[in-house]
Coordinates of C-alpha atoms and ligand atoms in Angstrom, one line a residue:
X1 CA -91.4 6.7 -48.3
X2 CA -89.5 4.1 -50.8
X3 CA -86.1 4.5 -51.3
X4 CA -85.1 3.9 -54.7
X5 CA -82.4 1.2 -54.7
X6 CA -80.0 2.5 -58.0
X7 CA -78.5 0.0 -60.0
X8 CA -74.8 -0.4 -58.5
X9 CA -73.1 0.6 -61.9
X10 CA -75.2 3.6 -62.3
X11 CA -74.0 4.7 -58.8
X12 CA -70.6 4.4 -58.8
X13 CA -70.3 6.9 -61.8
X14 CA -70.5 10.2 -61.7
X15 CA -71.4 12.8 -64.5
X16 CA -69.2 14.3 -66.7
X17 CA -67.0 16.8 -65.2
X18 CA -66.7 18.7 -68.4
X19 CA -70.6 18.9 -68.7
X20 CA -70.6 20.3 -65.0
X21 CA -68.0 22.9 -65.3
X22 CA -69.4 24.2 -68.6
X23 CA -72.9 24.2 -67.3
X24 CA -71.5 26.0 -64.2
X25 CA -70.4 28.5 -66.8
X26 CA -73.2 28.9 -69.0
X27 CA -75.7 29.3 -65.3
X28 CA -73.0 32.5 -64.2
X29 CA -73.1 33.6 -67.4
X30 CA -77.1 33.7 -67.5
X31 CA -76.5 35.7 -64.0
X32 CA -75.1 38.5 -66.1
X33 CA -71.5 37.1 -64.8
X34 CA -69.0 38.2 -67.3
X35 CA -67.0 34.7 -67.2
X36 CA -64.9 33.6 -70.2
X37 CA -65.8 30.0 -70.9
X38 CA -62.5 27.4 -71.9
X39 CA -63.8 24.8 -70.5
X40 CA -66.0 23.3 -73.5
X41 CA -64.6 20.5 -76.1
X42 CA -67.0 22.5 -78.8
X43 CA -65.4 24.0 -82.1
X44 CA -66.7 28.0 -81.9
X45 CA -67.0 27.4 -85.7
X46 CA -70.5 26.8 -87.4
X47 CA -71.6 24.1 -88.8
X48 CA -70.5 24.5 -92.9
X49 CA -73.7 25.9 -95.0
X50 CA -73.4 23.1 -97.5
X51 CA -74.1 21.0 -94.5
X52 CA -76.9 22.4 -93.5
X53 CA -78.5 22.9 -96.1
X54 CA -78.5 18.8 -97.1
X55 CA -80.5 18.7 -93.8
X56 CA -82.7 21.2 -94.5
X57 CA -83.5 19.7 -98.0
X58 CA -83.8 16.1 -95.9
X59 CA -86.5 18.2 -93.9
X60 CA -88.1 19.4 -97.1
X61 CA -88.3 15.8 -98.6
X62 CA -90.0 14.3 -96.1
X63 CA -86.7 12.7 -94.6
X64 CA -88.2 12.5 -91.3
X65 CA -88.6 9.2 -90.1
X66 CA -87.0 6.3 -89.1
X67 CA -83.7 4.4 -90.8
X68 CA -82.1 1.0 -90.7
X69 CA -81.0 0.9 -87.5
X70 CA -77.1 1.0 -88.1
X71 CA -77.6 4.1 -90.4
X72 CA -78.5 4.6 -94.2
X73 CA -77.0 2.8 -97.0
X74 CA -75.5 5.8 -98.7
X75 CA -74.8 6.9 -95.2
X76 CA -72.8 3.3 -94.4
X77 CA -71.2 3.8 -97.8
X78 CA -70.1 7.0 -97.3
X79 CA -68.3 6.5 -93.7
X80 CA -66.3 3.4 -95.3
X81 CA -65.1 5.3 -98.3
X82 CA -63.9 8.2 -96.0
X83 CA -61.9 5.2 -94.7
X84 CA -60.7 4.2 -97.6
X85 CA -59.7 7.8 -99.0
X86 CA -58.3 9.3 -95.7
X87 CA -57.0 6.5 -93.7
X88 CA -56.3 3.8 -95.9
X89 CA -58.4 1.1 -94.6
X90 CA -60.8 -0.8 -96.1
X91 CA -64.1 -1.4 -94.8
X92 CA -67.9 -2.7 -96.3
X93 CA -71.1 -1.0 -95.5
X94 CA -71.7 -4.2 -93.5
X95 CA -68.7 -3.5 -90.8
X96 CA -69.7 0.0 -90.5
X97 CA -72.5 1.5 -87.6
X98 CA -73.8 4.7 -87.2
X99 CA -74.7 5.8 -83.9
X100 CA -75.9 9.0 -81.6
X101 CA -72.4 10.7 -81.7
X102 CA -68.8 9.3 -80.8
X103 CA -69.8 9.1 -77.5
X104 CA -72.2 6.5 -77.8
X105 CA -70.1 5.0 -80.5
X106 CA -67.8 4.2 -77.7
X107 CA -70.0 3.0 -75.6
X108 CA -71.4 0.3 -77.7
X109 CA -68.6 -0.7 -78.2
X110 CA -67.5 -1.1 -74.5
X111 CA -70.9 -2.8 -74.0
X112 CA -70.8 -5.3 -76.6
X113 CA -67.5 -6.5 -75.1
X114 CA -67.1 -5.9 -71.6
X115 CA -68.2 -8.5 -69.5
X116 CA -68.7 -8.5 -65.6
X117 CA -65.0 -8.3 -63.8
X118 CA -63.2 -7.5 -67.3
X119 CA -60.3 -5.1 -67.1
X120 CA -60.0 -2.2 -69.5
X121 CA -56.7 -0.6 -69.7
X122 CA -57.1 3.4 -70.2
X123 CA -53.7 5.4 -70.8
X124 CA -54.7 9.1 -68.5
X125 CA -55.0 11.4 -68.9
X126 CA -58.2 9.8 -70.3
X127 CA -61.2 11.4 -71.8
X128 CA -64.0 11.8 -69.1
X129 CA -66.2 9.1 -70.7
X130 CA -64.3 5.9 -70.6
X131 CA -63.7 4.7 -67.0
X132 CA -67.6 5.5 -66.5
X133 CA -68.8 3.6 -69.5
X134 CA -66.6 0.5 -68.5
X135 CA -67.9 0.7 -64.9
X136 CA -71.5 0.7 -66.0
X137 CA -70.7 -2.1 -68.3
X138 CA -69.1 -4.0 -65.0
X139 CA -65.9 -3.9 -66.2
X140 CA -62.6 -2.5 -64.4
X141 CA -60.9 0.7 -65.3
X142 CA -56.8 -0.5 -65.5
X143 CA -55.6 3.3 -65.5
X144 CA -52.1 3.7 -67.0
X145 CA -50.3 7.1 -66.0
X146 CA -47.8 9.2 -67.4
X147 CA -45.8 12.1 -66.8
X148 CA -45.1 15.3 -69.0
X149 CA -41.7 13.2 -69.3
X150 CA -42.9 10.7 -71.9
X151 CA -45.5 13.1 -73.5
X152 CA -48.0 11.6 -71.3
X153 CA -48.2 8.7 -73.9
X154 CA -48.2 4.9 -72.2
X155 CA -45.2 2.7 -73.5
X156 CA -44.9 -0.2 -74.8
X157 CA -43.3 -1.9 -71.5
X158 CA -46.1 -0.1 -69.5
X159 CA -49.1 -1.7 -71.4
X160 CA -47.6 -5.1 -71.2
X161 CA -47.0 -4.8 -67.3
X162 CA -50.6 -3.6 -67.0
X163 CA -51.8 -7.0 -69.0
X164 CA -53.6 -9.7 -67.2
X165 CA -55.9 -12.5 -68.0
X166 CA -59.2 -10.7 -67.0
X167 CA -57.7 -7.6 -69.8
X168 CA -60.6 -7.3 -72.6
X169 CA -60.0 -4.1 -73.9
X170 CA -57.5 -1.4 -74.2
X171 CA -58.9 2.7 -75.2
X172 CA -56.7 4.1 -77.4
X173 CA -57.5 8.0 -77.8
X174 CA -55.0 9.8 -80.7
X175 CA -55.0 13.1 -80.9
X176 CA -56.0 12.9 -77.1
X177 CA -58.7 14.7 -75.2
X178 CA -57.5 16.2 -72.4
X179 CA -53.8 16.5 -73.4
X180 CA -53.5 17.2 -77.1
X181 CA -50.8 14.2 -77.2
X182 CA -50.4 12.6 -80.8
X183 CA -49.1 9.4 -81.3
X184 CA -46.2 8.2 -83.6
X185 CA -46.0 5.9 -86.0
X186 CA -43.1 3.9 -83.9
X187 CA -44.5 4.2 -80.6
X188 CA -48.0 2.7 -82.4
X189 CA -45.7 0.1 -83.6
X190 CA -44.3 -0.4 -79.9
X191 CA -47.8 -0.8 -78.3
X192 CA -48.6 -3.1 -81.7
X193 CA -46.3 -5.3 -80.6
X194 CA -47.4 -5.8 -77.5
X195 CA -50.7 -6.6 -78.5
X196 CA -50.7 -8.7 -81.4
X197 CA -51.3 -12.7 -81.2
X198 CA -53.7 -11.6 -78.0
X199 CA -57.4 -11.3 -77.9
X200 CA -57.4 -8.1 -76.4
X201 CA -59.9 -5.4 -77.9
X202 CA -58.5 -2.0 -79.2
X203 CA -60.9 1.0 -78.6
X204 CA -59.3 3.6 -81.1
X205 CA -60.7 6.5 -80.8
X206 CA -59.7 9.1 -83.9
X207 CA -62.1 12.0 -83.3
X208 CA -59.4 14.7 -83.1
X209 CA -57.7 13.1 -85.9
X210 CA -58.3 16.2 -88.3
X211 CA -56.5 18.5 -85.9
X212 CA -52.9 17.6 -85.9
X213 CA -50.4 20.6 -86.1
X214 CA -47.0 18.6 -86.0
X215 CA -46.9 14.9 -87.6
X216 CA -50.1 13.2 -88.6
X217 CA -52.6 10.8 -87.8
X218 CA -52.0 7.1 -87.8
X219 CA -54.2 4.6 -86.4
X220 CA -52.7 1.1 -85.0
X221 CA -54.0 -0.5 -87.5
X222 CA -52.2 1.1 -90.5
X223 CA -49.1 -0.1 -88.6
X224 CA -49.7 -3.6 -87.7
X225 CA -53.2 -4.6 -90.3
X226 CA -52.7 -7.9 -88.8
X227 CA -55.2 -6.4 -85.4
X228 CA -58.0 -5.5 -87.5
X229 CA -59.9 -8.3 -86.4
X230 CA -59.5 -7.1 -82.5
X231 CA -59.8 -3.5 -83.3
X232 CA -63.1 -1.0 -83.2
X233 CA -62.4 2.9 -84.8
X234 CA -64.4 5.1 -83.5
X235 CA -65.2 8.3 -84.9
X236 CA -67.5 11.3 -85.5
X237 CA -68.3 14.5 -87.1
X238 CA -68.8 16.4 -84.3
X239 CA -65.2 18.0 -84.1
X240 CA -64.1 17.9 -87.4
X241 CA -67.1 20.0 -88.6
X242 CA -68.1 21.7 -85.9
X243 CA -71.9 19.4 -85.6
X244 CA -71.5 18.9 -81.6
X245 CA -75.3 19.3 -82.0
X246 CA -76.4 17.1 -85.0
X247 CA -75.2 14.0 -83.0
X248 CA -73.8 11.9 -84.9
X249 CA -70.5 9.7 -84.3
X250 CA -69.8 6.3 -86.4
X251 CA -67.6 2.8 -85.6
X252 CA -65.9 1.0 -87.9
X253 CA -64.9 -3.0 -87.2
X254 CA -65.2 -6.5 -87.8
X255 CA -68.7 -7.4 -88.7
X256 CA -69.5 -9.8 -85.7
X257 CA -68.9 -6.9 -82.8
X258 CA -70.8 -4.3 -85.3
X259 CA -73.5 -6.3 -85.4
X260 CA -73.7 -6.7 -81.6
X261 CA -73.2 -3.3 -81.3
X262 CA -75.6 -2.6 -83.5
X263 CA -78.2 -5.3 -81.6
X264 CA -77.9 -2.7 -78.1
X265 CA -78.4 0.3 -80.2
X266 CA -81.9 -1.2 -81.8
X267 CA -83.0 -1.6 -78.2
X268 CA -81.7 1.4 -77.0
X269 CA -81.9 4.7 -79.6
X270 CA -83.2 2.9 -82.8
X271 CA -81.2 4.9 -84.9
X272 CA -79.5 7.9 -85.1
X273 CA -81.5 11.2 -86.6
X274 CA -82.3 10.8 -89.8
X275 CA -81.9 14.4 -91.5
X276 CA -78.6 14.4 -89.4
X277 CA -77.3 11.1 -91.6
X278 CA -78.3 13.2 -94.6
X279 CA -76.4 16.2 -93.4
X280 CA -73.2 13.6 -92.5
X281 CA -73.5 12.1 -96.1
X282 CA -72.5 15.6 -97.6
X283 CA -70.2 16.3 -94.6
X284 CA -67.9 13.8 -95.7
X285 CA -68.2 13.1 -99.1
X286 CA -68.0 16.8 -99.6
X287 CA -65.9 19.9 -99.7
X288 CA -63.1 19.7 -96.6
X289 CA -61.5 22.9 -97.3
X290 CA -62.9 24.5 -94.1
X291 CA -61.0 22.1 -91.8
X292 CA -57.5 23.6 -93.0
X293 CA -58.5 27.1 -92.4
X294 CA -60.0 25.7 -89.1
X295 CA -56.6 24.1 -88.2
X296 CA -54.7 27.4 -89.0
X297 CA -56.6 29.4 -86.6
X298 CA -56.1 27.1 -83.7
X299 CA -53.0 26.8 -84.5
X300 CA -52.0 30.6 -84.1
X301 CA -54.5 29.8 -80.5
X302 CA -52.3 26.7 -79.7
X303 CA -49.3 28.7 -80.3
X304 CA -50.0 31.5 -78.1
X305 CA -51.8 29.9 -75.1
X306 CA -48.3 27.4 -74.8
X307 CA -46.2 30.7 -74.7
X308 CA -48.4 32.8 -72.7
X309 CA -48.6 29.8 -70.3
X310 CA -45.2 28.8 -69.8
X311 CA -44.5 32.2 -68.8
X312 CA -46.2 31.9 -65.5
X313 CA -43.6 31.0 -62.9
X314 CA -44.1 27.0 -62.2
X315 CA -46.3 26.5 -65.0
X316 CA -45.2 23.2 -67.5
X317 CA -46.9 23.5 -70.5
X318 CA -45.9 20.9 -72.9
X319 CA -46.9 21.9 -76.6
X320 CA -49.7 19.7 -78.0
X321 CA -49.2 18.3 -81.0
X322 CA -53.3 18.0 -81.5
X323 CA -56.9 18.6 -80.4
X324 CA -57.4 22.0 -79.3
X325 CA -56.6 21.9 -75.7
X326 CA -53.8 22.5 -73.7
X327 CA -52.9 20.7 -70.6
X328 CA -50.6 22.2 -68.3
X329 CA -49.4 20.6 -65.3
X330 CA -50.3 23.6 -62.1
X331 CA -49.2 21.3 -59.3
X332 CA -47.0 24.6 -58.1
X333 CA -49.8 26.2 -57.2
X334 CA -51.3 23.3 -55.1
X335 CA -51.3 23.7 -51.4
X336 CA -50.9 28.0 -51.3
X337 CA -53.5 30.0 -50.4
X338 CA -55.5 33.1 -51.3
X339 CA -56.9 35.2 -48.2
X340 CA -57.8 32.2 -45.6
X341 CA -58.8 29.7 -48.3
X342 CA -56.3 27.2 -49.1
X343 CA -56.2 25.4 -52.6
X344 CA -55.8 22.1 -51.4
X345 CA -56.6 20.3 -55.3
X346 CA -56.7 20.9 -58.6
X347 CA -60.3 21.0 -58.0
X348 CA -60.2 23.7 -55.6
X349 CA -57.9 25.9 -57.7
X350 CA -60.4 25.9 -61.2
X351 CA -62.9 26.7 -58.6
X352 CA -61.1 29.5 -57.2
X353 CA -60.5 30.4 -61.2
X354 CA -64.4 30.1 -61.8
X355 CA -65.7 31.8 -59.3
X356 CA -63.3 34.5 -58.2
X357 CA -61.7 35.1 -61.6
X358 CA -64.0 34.5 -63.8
X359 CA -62.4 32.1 -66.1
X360 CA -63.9 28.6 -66.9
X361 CA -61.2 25.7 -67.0
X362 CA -61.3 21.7 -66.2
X363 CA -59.5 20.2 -63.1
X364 CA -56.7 17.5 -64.5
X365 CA -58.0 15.2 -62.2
X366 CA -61.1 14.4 -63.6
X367 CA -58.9 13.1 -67.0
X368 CA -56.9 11.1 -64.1
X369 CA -54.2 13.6 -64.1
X370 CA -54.4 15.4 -60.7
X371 CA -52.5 18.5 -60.8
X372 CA -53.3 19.4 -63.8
X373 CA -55.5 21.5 -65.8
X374 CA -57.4 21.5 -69.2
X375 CA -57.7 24.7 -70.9
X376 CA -60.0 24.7 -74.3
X377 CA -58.6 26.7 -76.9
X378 CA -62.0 26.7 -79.4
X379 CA -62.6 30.1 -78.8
X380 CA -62.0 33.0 -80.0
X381 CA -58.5 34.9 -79.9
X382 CA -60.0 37.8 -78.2
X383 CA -61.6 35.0 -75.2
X384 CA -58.2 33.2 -75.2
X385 CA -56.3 36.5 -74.6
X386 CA -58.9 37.9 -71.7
X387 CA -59.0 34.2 -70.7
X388 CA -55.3 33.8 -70.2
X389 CA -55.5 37.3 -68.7
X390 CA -57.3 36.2 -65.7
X391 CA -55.7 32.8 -65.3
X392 CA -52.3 34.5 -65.4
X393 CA -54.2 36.7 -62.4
X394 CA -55.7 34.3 -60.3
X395 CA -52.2 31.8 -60.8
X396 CA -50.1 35.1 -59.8
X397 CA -52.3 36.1 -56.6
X398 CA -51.9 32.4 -55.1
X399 CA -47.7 32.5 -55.7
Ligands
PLP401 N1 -64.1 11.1 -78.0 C1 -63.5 12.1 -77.4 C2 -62.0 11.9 -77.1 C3 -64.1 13.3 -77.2 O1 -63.4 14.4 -76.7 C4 -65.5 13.4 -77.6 C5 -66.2 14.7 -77.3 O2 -65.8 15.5 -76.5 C6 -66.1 12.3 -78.1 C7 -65.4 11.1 -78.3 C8 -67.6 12.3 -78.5 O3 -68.0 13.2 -79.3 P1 -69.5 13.2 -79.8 O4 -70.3 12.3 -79.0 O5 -70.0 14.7 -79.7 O6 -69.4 12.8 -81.3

């Protein structure tokens, strides 16, 4: 029998960790299993009616086939004047590609740059997604960690030690996935610094940028407008209007690296979906008033998970500043034992969580951040509350 001889990139990744531990989830859950699920990066919010409905009028039309490869005109137009009206930058049609959600916005990115033996540096707790995609593109993850100390946020002195001649690119990810961390204005201005008058790439990755609870959003290059020409923004409606499922994420950045992106994409997807472009048109051109009543609510979650968290003996919460995750550090609990089974990871103890309590969370250490766990706080009050219940349970039987 052959043996199929895998690509080497493709098999020294592994699949998302998130995606495992929600599937996980959703199969105990299809048992009948009565598990509360915080393990999903997915707003519990629908998708606003007005957006819909521009996609079911695409449907309607006839809006059902193909587009330009990088998007629709009105769509291009409509991503660079949301950059223009909410982040100050200013962007052409031209510099602007539309691609199957954020994720693969990244990716394109990473592809189009990363070159065999290239170094990316990645602050962790990372998101899932980016030491995978660099690896596949046969590039090095540099991974930069931090403590609960410095907000799990890389410094300026950090980023510079990290730099070598082989550095390409560096992931920048503000408000973060997995730890809710927000970046300042002055420690954007410190990391600046560091990389202006080099040819390093900036990855900046704003997807959470709508949820921010204390400070707001700034990306690097509203601080130092001199990088523009070495920095891709990535972003996406997935989060921000709760369309996890339309599929659709979009980069902004100079016109040369779009249009390579834009090159792997016509070989790889074609285009993104074209009543979902529709649907995005009206998302961001339209009305936005559901994301501060969204961002109220998760809030008063935000608020309560922290407290009800850092009232477990040995728990470190810090308070996230954005997102809607919290990421507490549970190293306590490592080593001690329930019955004859030892928890001897992080791993171990959200399995021990999963399957004897009933609660779905996301080991730290696939962000990077071993000791650690990520807890999702788009659900409902009621899940957080029963959520936290049995966390609090299953935390208290191992002390
Ligand atoms: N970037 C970060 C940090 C994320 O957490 C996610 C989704 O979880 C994405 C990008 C990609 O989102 P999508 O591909 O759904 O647009």
């Amino acid at each position: 029998m052959a043996i199929p001889r895998f690509n080497r990139h493709v098999a020294a990744i592994k699949p998302s960790v998130t995606m495992a531990v929600t599937g996980r989830a959703k199969e105990m859950k299809a048992e009948g299993i009565d598990v509360v699920s915080m393990s999903a990066g997915e707003p519990d919010f629908d998708t606003p009616q007005h957006i819909k409905d521009a996609a079911i009028k695409a449907l309607e039309d006839g809006f059902t086939k193909y587009t330009p490869v990088a998007g629709t005109p009105e769509l291009r137009k409509a991503v660079a004047e949301k950059f223009s009206k909410e982040n100050s930058l200013d962007y052409e049609p031209a510099q602007v590609l539309v691609s199957i959600g954020g994720k693969h916005s990244c990716y394109l990115a990473i592809a189009a740059l990363v070159d065999e033996g290239d170094e990316v540096i990645i602050p962790a707790p990372y998101w899932v997604s980016y030491p995978d995609m660099v690896i596949l593109a046969g590039g090095t993850p540099i991974i930069l960690e931090t403590t609960n100390d410095s907000g799990l946020k890389i410094t300026p002195e950090q980023l510079k030690a990290a730099i070598t001649p082989r550095t390409k690119m560096l992931i920048l990810n503000s408000p973060s996935n997995p730890s809710g961390a927000v970046y300042s204005q002055d420690e954007l201005e410190g990391l600046a610094d560091v990389l202006v008058d080099t040819d390093i790439s900036i990855v900046s990755d704003d997807i959470y940028e709508h949820l921010i609870y204390e400070g707001e959003h700034v990306n690097i290059l509203n601080v130092r407008p001199e990088l523009k020409d070495q920095t891709i923004v990535v972003n996406g409606v997935a989060k921000a209007y709760a369309m996890t499922g339309w599929r659709i994420g979009y980069a902004v950045g100079p016109e040369a690296i779009i249009k390579q992106m834009s090159k792997i994409q016509s070989q790889q997807t074609s285009n993104a979906a074209s009543m979902a472009q529709k649907a995005t048109v009206v998302a961001l051109s339209g009305p936005q008033d559901h994301i501060q009543v969204w961002k109220a609510e998760y809030d008063k979650r935000r608020r309560y998970i922290v407290d009800r968290l850092n009232a477990i003996p040995r728990v470190a919460c810090s308070t996230p500043a954005g997102a809607f995750y919290v990421f507490p550090d549970v190293s306590a609990y490592i080593g001690k034992s329930l019955g004859s089974k030892v928890i001897e990871d992080d791993v171990a103890l959200c399995n021990l969580l999963l399957e004897e309590f009933k609660v779905a969370t996301v080991p730290g250490s696939g962000f990077g951040t071993p000791g650690f766990m990520r807890i999702s706080y788009a659900t409902s009050m009621e899940m957080i509350e029963e959520g936290m219940n049995r966390i609090e349970a299953g935390l208290k039987a191992l002390a």
